[in-house]
Amino acid sequence: MGSSPRVVLVLGAALLTVVSLLAGWWLGQRSLGNRPLDPSKLELEKQAIRLRAEVSRGQSSEGQQQRLLQLLLALDDKTEATALLERMADQQPGRWSLRLMLAELRRDQKDPSGAEREVRQLLNLKPDRIEALQLMALLQLEQGRGAEAEALLTKAYQQASRQKASANVLAIGLLLADLQQRRGQTTAADALYKRLAADHPDDPRPLLAQALMRQQQGKTREALDLLDRARRLKPNQPDTRLDDVAAAWGLEPLRRSQEIKAPQTTPQGAPKEPAPPGP
């Protein structure tokens, strides 16, 4: 099913550029927490002690609470960070990203039921919130409930499709197709990618998603053709994602569409195979 469920659902940054599970500061601090702490750990602990006092007296600002949360994550104190984040999410219900972060933190602490509880609060308020759908599907997939995850995304996709003005219909569709692919339903995934490409003819993401699937299937030539089609959608607006994908496959960066020449032919009229890409 792939190297990890998380990678499975994140079709990616290349496809769902609007999608990010966590706020930037959360990601930065989480990365800090995963690195060995240097001698500045003592200073971080001192800052945390001062901020704890402010929070306990009820005199802290939102910025101070956020800074304390960053420090707790950097110090790998996930238990206290979870308690603080829960209070912050309750106090600031309008900041849905806090609830999402809380769900992610509970997941990190091997509390999938608690994580699902947090995500459901978000979905009850906004059923098509792509970040919440993404995390819920991930949680269900990790627990061997792939069919339940697919049912969730299918329902969300159908509802978004009925709402013509829904901005999330493409993102949800891509997420659903990726899940289908990872569950071995490649025919269904391919059909959905094609439908998304037809419904959103100016957006390269469905073609890029389909190209990624072709590459995973070992069909490199078809994958390159799909990348070329994606580039031709907006020839005057270069999309570095396409060259990045080709480079990640160890292939020559794609030429701009106006630079791509038609295939040469042999005297008998048969297509001549293009030369292999350079090193």
mmCIF file of C-alpha atoms in Angstrom:
data_model
loop_
_atom_site.group_PDB
_atom_site.id
_atom_site.type_symbol
_atom_site.label_atom_id
_atom_site.label_comp_id
_atom_site.label_asym_id
_atom_site.label_seq_id
_atom_site.Cartn_x
_atom_site.Cartn_y
_atom_site.Cartn_z
ATOM 1 C CA MET A 1 0.000 0.000 0.000
ATOM 2 C CA GLY A 2 2.993 2.322 -0.120
ATOM 3 C CA SER A 3 5.778 3.283 2.245
ATOM 4 C CA SER A 4 3.480 4.842 4.823
ATOM 5 C CA PRO A 5 -0.197 5.768 5.138
ATOM 6 C CA ARG A 6 0.738 9.404 5.630
ATOM 7 C CA VAL A 7 2.600 9.551 2.334
ATOM 8 C CA VAL A 8 -0.307 7.695 0.772
ATOM 9 C CA LEU A 9 -2.853 10.381 1.481
ATOM 10 C CA VAL A 10 -0.618 13.343 0.857
ATOM 11 C CA LEU A 11 -0.734 13.233 -2.907
ATOM 12 C CA GLY A 12 0.829 16.035 -2.235
ATOM 13 C CA ALA A 13 2.124 19.266 -2.133
ATOM 14 C CA ALA A 14 2.391 18.927 -5.875
ATOM 15 C CA LEU A 15 -1.318 18.200 -6.244
ATOM 16 C CA LEU A 16 -3.152 19.792 -3.372
ATOM 17 C CA THR A 17 -1.131 22.908 -3.032
ATOM 18 C CA VAL A 18 -3.894 24.480 -0.992
ATOM 19 C CA VAL A 19 -3.779 21.649 1.443
ATOM 20 C CA SER A 20 -1.685 21.773 4.633
ATOM 21 C CA LEU A 21 -2.615 19.949 7.800
ATOM 22 C CA LEU A 22 -0.885 22.328 10.159
ATOM 23 C CA ALA A 23 -0.024 25.997 10.452
ATOM 24 C CA GLY A 24 3.512 27.009 9.525
ATOM 25 C CA TRP A 25 4.615 27.730 13.028
ATOM 26 C CA TRP A 26 3.391 24.312 14.176
ATOM 27 C CA LEU A 27 5.387 22.550 11.501
ATOM 28 C CA GLY A 28 8.516 24.496 12.296
ATOM 29 C CA GLN A 29 8.327 23.812 15.975
ATOM 30 C CA ARG A 30 7.465 20.190 15.443
ATOM 31 C CA SER A 31 10.569 19.821 13.323
ATOM 32 C CA LEU A 32 12.574 21.474 16.072
ATOM 33 C CA GLY A 33 11.182 18.996 18.544
ATOM 34 C CA ASN A 34 12.353 16.090 16.383
ATOM 35 C CA ARG A 35 15.974 17.271 16.384
ATOM 36 C CA PRO A 36 18.469 16.710 19.190
ATOM 37 C CA LEU A 37 18.268 19.661 21.553
ATOM 38 C CA ASP A 38 21.370 21.805 21.792
ATOM 39 C CA PRO A 39 22.612 23.613 24.910
ATOM 40 C CA SER A 40 19.892 26.217 24.433
ATOM 41 C CA LYS A 41 17.439 23.710 25.947
ATOM 42 C CA LEU A 42 17.956 25.294 29.354
ATOM 43 C CA GLU A 43 16.916 28.688 28.002
ATOM 44 C CA LEU A 44 13.826 27.155 26.413
ATOM 45 C CA GLU A 45 12.894 25.599 29.742
ATOM 46 C CA LYS A 46 13.312 28.962 31.507
ATOM 47 C CA GLN A 47 11.033 30.619 28.966
ATOM 48 C CA ALA A 48 8.490 27.857 29.400
ATOM 49 C CA ILE A 49 8.502 28.268 33.194
ATOM 50 C CA ARG A 50 7.826 32.005 32.895
ATOM 51 C CA LEU A 51 5.014 31.495 30.420
ATOM 52 C CA ARG A 52 3.467 28.689 32.471
ATOM 53 C CA ALA A 53 3.112 31.124 35.342
ATOM 54 C CA GLU A 54 1.307 33.639 33.125
ATOM 55 C CA VAL A 55 -1.017 30.966 31.740
ATOM 56 C CA SER A 56 -1.811 29.509 35.162
ATOM 57 C CA ARG A 57 -2.796 32.971 36.448
ATOM 58 C CA GLY A 58 -5.071 33.466 33.461
ATOM 59 C CA GLN A 59 -3.109 36.538 32.412
ATOM 60 C CA SER A 60 -1.572 35.259 29.207
ATOM 61 C CA SER A 61 -2.332 36.575 25.738
ATOM 62 C CA GLU A 62 -3.038 34.376 22.732
ATOM 63 C CA GLY A 63 0.498 35.043 21.539
ATOM 64 C CA GLN A 64 1.970 33.928 24.856
ATOM 65 C CA GLN A 65 -0.082 30.750 24.828
ATOM 66 C CA GLN A 66 1.052 30.012 21.315
ATOM 67 C CA ARG A 67 4.679 30.618 22.281
ATOM 68 C CA LEU A 68 4.340 28.294 25.274
ATOM 69 C CA LEU A 69 2.883 25.640 22.999
ATOM 70 C CA GLN A 70 5.872 26.017 20.676
ATOM 71 C CA LEU A 71 8.250 25.630 23.604
ATOM 72 C CA LEU A 72 6.469 22.563 24.951
ATOM 73 C CA LEU A 73 6.637 20.907 21.544
ATOM 74 C CA ALA A 74 10.305 21.816 21.187
ATOM 75 C CA LEU A 75 10.938 20.280 24.626
ATOM 76 C CA ASP A 76 8.919 17.204 23.585
ATOM 77 C CA ASP A 77 6.442 17.651 26.415
ATOM 78 C CA LYS A 78 3.477 16.391 24.423
ATOM 79 C CA THR A 79 1.271 15.722 27.433
ATOM 80 C CA GLU A 80 1.341 19.324 28.645
ATOM 81 C CA ALA A 81 1.202 20.572 25.053
ATOM 82 C CA THR A 82 -1.984 18.579 24.488
ATOM 83 C CA ALA A 83 -3.625 20.010 27.617
ATOM 84 C CA LEU A 84 -2.662 23.554 26.632
ATOM 85 C CA LEU A 85 -3.810 23.122 23.039
ATOM 86 C CA GLU A 86 -7.138 21.725 24.218
ATOM 87 C CA ARG A 87 -7.724 24.871 26.315
ATOM 88 C CA MET A 88 -6.702 27.093 23.429
ATOM 89 C CA ALA A 89 -9.055 25.306 21.023
ATOM 90 C CA ASP A 90 -11.947 25.638 23.480
ATOM 91 C CA GLN A 91 -11.217 29.326 24.116
ATOM 92 C CA GLN A 92 -10.818 30.185 20.417
ATOM 93 C CA PRO A 93 -13.416 28.091 18.574
ATOM 94 C CA GLY A 94 -13.076 30.280 15.510
ATOM 95 C CA ARG A 95 -9.496 29.117 14.970
ATOM 96 C CA TRP A 96 -10.255 25.706 13.494
ATOM 97 C CA SER A 97 -6.553 25.058 12.905
ATOM 98 C CA LEU A 98 -6.081 24.686 16.667
ATOM 99 C CA ARG A 99 -8.586 21.836 16.765
ATOM 100 C CA LEU A 100 -6.854 20.229 13.816
ATOM 101 C CA MET A 101 -3.483 20.519 15.543
ATOM 102 C CA LEU A 102 -4.967 18.973 18.649
ATOM 103 C CA ALA A 103 -6.201 16.024 16.605
ATOM 104 C CA GLU A 104 -2.769 15.584 15.052
ATOM 105 C CA LEU A 105 -1.112 15.719 18.466
ATOM 106 C CA ARG A 106 -3.486 13.079 19.835
ATOM 107 C CA ARG A 107 -2.678 10.904 16.837
ATOM 108 C CA ASP A 108 1.027 11.279 17.571
ATOM 109 C CA GLN A 109 0.359 10.064 21.095
ATOM 110 C CA LYS A 110 -1.352 6.893 19.803
ATOM 111 C CA ASP A 111 -4.828 8.130 20.671
ATOM 112 C CA PRO A 112 -6.714 7.613 17.381
ATOM 113 C CA SER A 113 -10.150 7.714 18.999
ATOM 114 C CA GLY A 114 -9.320 11.047 20.627
ATOM 115 C CA ALA A 115 -7.963 12.354 17.337
ATOM 116 C CA GLU A 116 -11.129 11.291 15.512
ATOM 117 C CA ARG A 117 -13.251 13.017 18.132
ATOM 118 C CA GLU A 118 -11.471 16.313 17.466
ATOM 119 C CA VAL A 119 -11.735 15.965 13.686
ATOM 120 C CA ARG A 120 -15.436 15.171 13.859
ATOM 121 C CA GLN A 121 -16.022 18.469 15.623
ATOM 122 C CA LEU A 122 -14.518 20.204 12.610
ATOM 123 C CA LEU A 123 -16.491 18.144 10.097
ATOM 124 C CA ASN A 124 -19.729 18.767 11.965
ATOM 125 C CA LEU A 125 -19.185 22.490 11.422
ATOM 126 C CA LYS A 126 -17.861 22.271 7.862
ATOM 127 C CA PRO A 127 -18.223 18.862 6.187
ATOM 128 C CA ASP A 128 -16.074 19.771 3.185
ATOM 129 C CA ARG A 129 -13.050 21.129 5.072
ATOM 130 C CA ILE A 130 -10.326 19.394 3.102
ATOM 131 C CA GLU A 131 -7.736 19.346 5.920
ATOM 132 C CA ALA A 132 -10.159 17.614 8.282
ATOM 133 C CA LEU A 133 -11.247 15.118 5.622
ATOM 134 C CA GLN A 134 -7.626 14.358 4.874
ATOM 135 C CA LEU A 135 -6.756 13.674 8.502
ATOM 136 C CA MET A 136 -9.918 11.663 9.158
ATOM 137 C CA ALA A 137 -9.273 9.464 6.129
ATOM 138 C CA LEU A 138 -5.683 8.990 7.290
ATOM 139 C CA LEU A 139 -6.802 7.958 10.766
ATOM 140 C CA GLN A 140 -9.294 5.473 9.373
ATOM 141 C CA LEU A 141 -6.794 4.068 6.904
ATOM 142 C CA GLU A 142 -4.205 3.576 9.641
ATOM 143 C CA GLN A 143 -6.739 1.553 11.601
ATOM 144 C CA GLY A 144 -7.563 -0.742 8.695
ATOM 145 C CA ARG A 145 -10.836 1.031 7.950
ATOM 146 C CA GLY A 146 -10.118 1.890 4.333
ATOM 147 C CA ALA A 147 -13.700 1.237 3.200
ATOM 148 C CA GLU A 148 -14.983 3.661 5.810
ATOM 149 C CA ALA A 149 -12.472 6.277 4.677
ATOM 150 C CA GLU A 150 -13.570 5.835 1.064
ATOM 151 C CA ALA A 151 -17.234 6.154 2.022
ATOM 152 C CA LEU A 152 -16.441 9.377 3.889
ATOM 153 C CA LEU A 153 -14.609 10.922 0.940
ATOM 154 C CA THR A 154 -17.157 9.683 -1.601
ATOM 155 C CA LYS A 155 -19.983 11.344 0.314
ATOM 156 C CA ALA A 156 -18.003 14.577 0.661
ATOM 157 C CA TYR A 157 -17.132 14.557 -3.048
ATOM 158 C CA GLN A 158 -20.730 13.984 -4.090
ATOM 159 C CA GLN A 159 -21.970 16.768 -1.835
ATOM 160 C CA ALA A 160 -19.306 19.168 -3.085
ATOM 161 C CA SER A 161 -20.122 18.257 -6.700
ATOM 162 C CA ARG A 162 -23.765 19.205 -6.179
ATOM 163 C CA GLN A 163 -22.634 22.613 -4.913
ATOM 164 C CA LYS A 164 -21.434 24.158 -8.149
ATOM 165 C CA ALA A 165 -19.599 26.939 -6.327
ATOM 166 C CA SER A 166 -17.699 24.599 -4.003
ATOM 167 C CA ALA A 167 -14.003 25.403 -4.142
ATOM 168 C CA ASN A 168 -13.077 22.051 -2.620
ATOM 169 C CA VAL A 169 -14.636 19.681 -5.119
ATOM 170 C CA LEU A 170 -11.379 19.175 -7.029
ATOM 171 C CA ALA A 171 -9.259 18.767 -3.883
ATOM 172 C CA ILE A 172 -11.697 16.240 -2.418
ATOM 173 C CA GLY A 173 -11.880 14.379 -5.715
ATOM 174 C CA LEU A 174 -8.101 14.121 -5.898
ATOM 175 C CA LEU A 175 -7.963 12.863 -2.336
ATOM 176 C CA LEU A 176 -10.634 10.247 -3.063
ATOM 177 C CA ALA A 177 -8.907 9.064 -6.243
ATOM 178 C CA ASP A 178 -5.591 8.757 -4.424
ATOM 179 C CA LEU A 179 -7.222 6.706 -1.676
ATOM 180 C CA GLN A 180 -8.824 4.444 -4.279
ATOM 181 C CA GLN A 181 -5.461 3.975 -5.940
ATOM 182 C CA ARG A 182 -3.736 3.060 -2.677
ATOM 183 C CA ARG A 183 -6.500 0.563 -1.924
ATOM 184 C CA GLY A 184 -5.747 -1.163 -5.220
ATOM 185 C CA GLN A 185 -8.754 0.266 -7.078
ATOM 186 C CA THR A 186 -6.672 1.631 -9.945
ATOM 187 C CA THR A 187 -9.481 1.434 -12.516
ATOM 188 C CA ALA A 188 -11.794 3.539 -10.342
ATOM 189 C CA ALA A 189 -8.989 5.966 -9.548
ATOM 190 C CA ASP A 190 -8.076 6.373 -13.208
ATOM 191 C CA ALA A 191 -11.704 7.005 -14.139
ATOM 192 C CA LEU A 192 -12.024 9.646 -11.444
ATOM 193 C CA TYR A 193 -8.804 11.384 -12.496
ATOM 194 C CA LYS A 194 -10.143 11.550 -16.061
ATOM 195 C CA ARG A 195 -13.468 12.937 -14.862
ATOM 196 C CA LEU A 196 -11.707 15.567 -12.764
ATOM 197 C CA ALA A 197 -9.543 16.543 -15.733
ATOM 198 C CA ALA A 198 -12.669 16.929 -17.891
ATOM 199 C CA ASP A 199 -14.529 18.916 -15.229
ATOM 200 C CA HIS A 200 -11.534 21.187 -14.564
ATOM 201 C CA PRO A 201 -9.889 21.528 -17.988
ATOM 202 C CA ASP A 202 -7.708 24.473 -16.969
ATOM 203 C CA ASP A 203 -6.228 22.857 -13.865
ATOM 204 C CA PRO A 204 -3.127 20.643 -14.296
ATOM 205 C CA ARG A 205 -3.540 18.759 -11.012
ATOM 206 C CA PRO A 206 -5.722 15.872 -12.279
ATOM 207 C CA LEU A 207 -3.274 15.214 -15.110
ATOM 208 C CA LEU A 208 -0.345 15.414 -12.717
ATOM 209 C CA ALA A 209 -2.052 12.958 -10.353
ATOM 210 C CA GLN A 210 -2.700 10.593 -13.228
ATOM 211 C CA ALA A 211 0.924 10.926 -14.343
ATOM 212 C CA LEU A 212 2.112 9.976 -10.855
ATOM 213 C CA MET A 213 -0.054 6.866 -10.956
ATOM 214 C CA ARG A 214 1.293 5.905 -14.380
ATOM 215 C CA GLN A 215 4.843 6.313 -13.140
ATOM 216 C CA GLN A 216 4.136 4.099 -10.131
ATOM 217 C CA GLN A 217 2.792 1.509 -12.552
ATOM 218 C CA GLY A 218 6.054 1.638 -14.480
ATOM 219 C CA LYS A 219 4.450 3.352 -17.490
ATOM 220 C CA THR A 220 6.991 6.142 -17.802
ATOM 221 C CA ARG A 221 6.179 7.130 -21.385
ATOM 222 C CA GLU A 222 2.478 7.551 -20.577
ATOM 223 C CA ALA A 223 3.434 9.509 -17.466
ATOM 224 C CA LEU A 224 5.571 11.898 -19.509
ATOM 225 C CA ASP A 225 2.776 12.359 -22.049
ATOM 226 C CA LEU A 226 0.424 13.329 -19.227
ATOM 227 C CA LEU A 227 2.957 15.781 -17.829
ATOM 228 C CA ASP A 228 3.284 17.294 -21.291
ATOM 229 C CA ARG A 229 -0.511 17.659 -21.513
ATOM 230 C CA ALA A 230 -0.513 19.346 -18.100
ATOM 231 C CA ARG A 231 2.126 21.818 -19.241
ATOM 232 C CA ARG A 232 0.231 22.649 -22.415
ATOM 233 C CA LEU A 233 -2.800 23.764 -20.435
ATOM 234 C CA LYS A 234 -1.006 27.001 -19.528
ATOM 235 C CA PRO A 235 1.974 27.372 -21.851
ATOM 236 C CA ASN A 236 2.574 30.969 -20.801
ATOM 237 C CA GLN A 237 2.506 30.214 -17.086
ATOM 238 C CA PRO A 238 5.408 27.876 -16.276
ATOM 239 C CA ASP A 239 4.591 25.416 -13.493
ATOM 240 C CA THR A 240 7.768 24.274 -11.768
ATOM 241 C CA ARG A 241 5.892 21.370 -10.166
ATOM 242 C CA LEU A 242 5.936 19.536 -13.482
ATOM 243 C CA ASP A 243 9.697 19.821 -13.897
ATOM 244 C CA ASP A 244 10.149 18.950 -10.217
ATOM 245 C CA VAL A 245 8.205 15.728 -10.704
ATOM 246 C CA ALA A 246 10.176 14.790 -13.804
ATOM 247 C CA ALA A 247 13.436 15.547 -11.996
ATOM 248 C CA ALA A 248 12.357 13.383 -9.062
ATOM 249 C CA TRP A 249 11.931 10.507 -11.522
ATOM 250 C CA GLY A 250 15.500 11.013 -12.712
ATOM 251 C CA LEU A 251 14.345 12.294 -16.081
ATOM 252 C CA GLU A 252 15.378 15.267 -18.142
ATOM 253 C CA PRO A 253 13.383 18.368 -17.113
ATOM 254 C CA LEU A 254 10.448 18.891 -19.384
ATOM 255 C CA ARG A 255 10.856 21.260 -22.273
ATOM 256 C CA ARG A 256 8.474 24.162 -22.492
ATOM 257 C CA SER A 257 5.571 23.167 -24.683
ATOM 258 C CA GLN A 258 6.614 25.501 -27.466
ATOM 259 C CA GLU A 259 10.033 23.843 -27.521
ATOM 260 C CA ILE A 260 8.720 20.279 -27.819
ATOM 261 C CA LYS A 261 9.154 19.092 -31.362
ATOM 262 C CA ALA A 262 6.884 16.672 -33.169
ATOM 263 C CA PRO A 263 8.257 13.104 -33.352
ATOM 264 C CA GLN A 264 10.420 12.404 -36.344
ATOM 265 C CA THR A 265 9.386 9.620 -38.674
ATOM 266 C CA THR A 266 11.327 6.999 -40.526
ATOM 267 C CA PRO A 267 11.183 6.875 -44.334
ATOM 268 C CA GLN A 268 8.530 4.155 -43.977
ATOM 269 C CA GLY A 269 6.375 6.557 -41.977
ATOM 270 C CA ALA A 270 6.669 4.746 -38.664
ATOM 271 C CA PRO A 271 7.255 6.942 -35.625
ATOM 272 C CA LYS A 272 10.899 7.201 -34.692
ATOM 273 C CA GLU A 273 11.648 6.576 -31.022
ATOM 274 C CA PRO A 274 12.998 9.694 -29.325
ATOM 275 C CA ALA A 275 16.519 9.555 -27.978
ATOM 276 C CA PRO A 276 16.713 8.646 -24.296
ATOM 277 C CA PRO A 277 17.148 11.554 -21.887
ATOM 278 C CA GLY A 278 20.639 12.566 -20.992
ATOM 279 C CA PRO A 279 22.153 11.833 -17.612
#
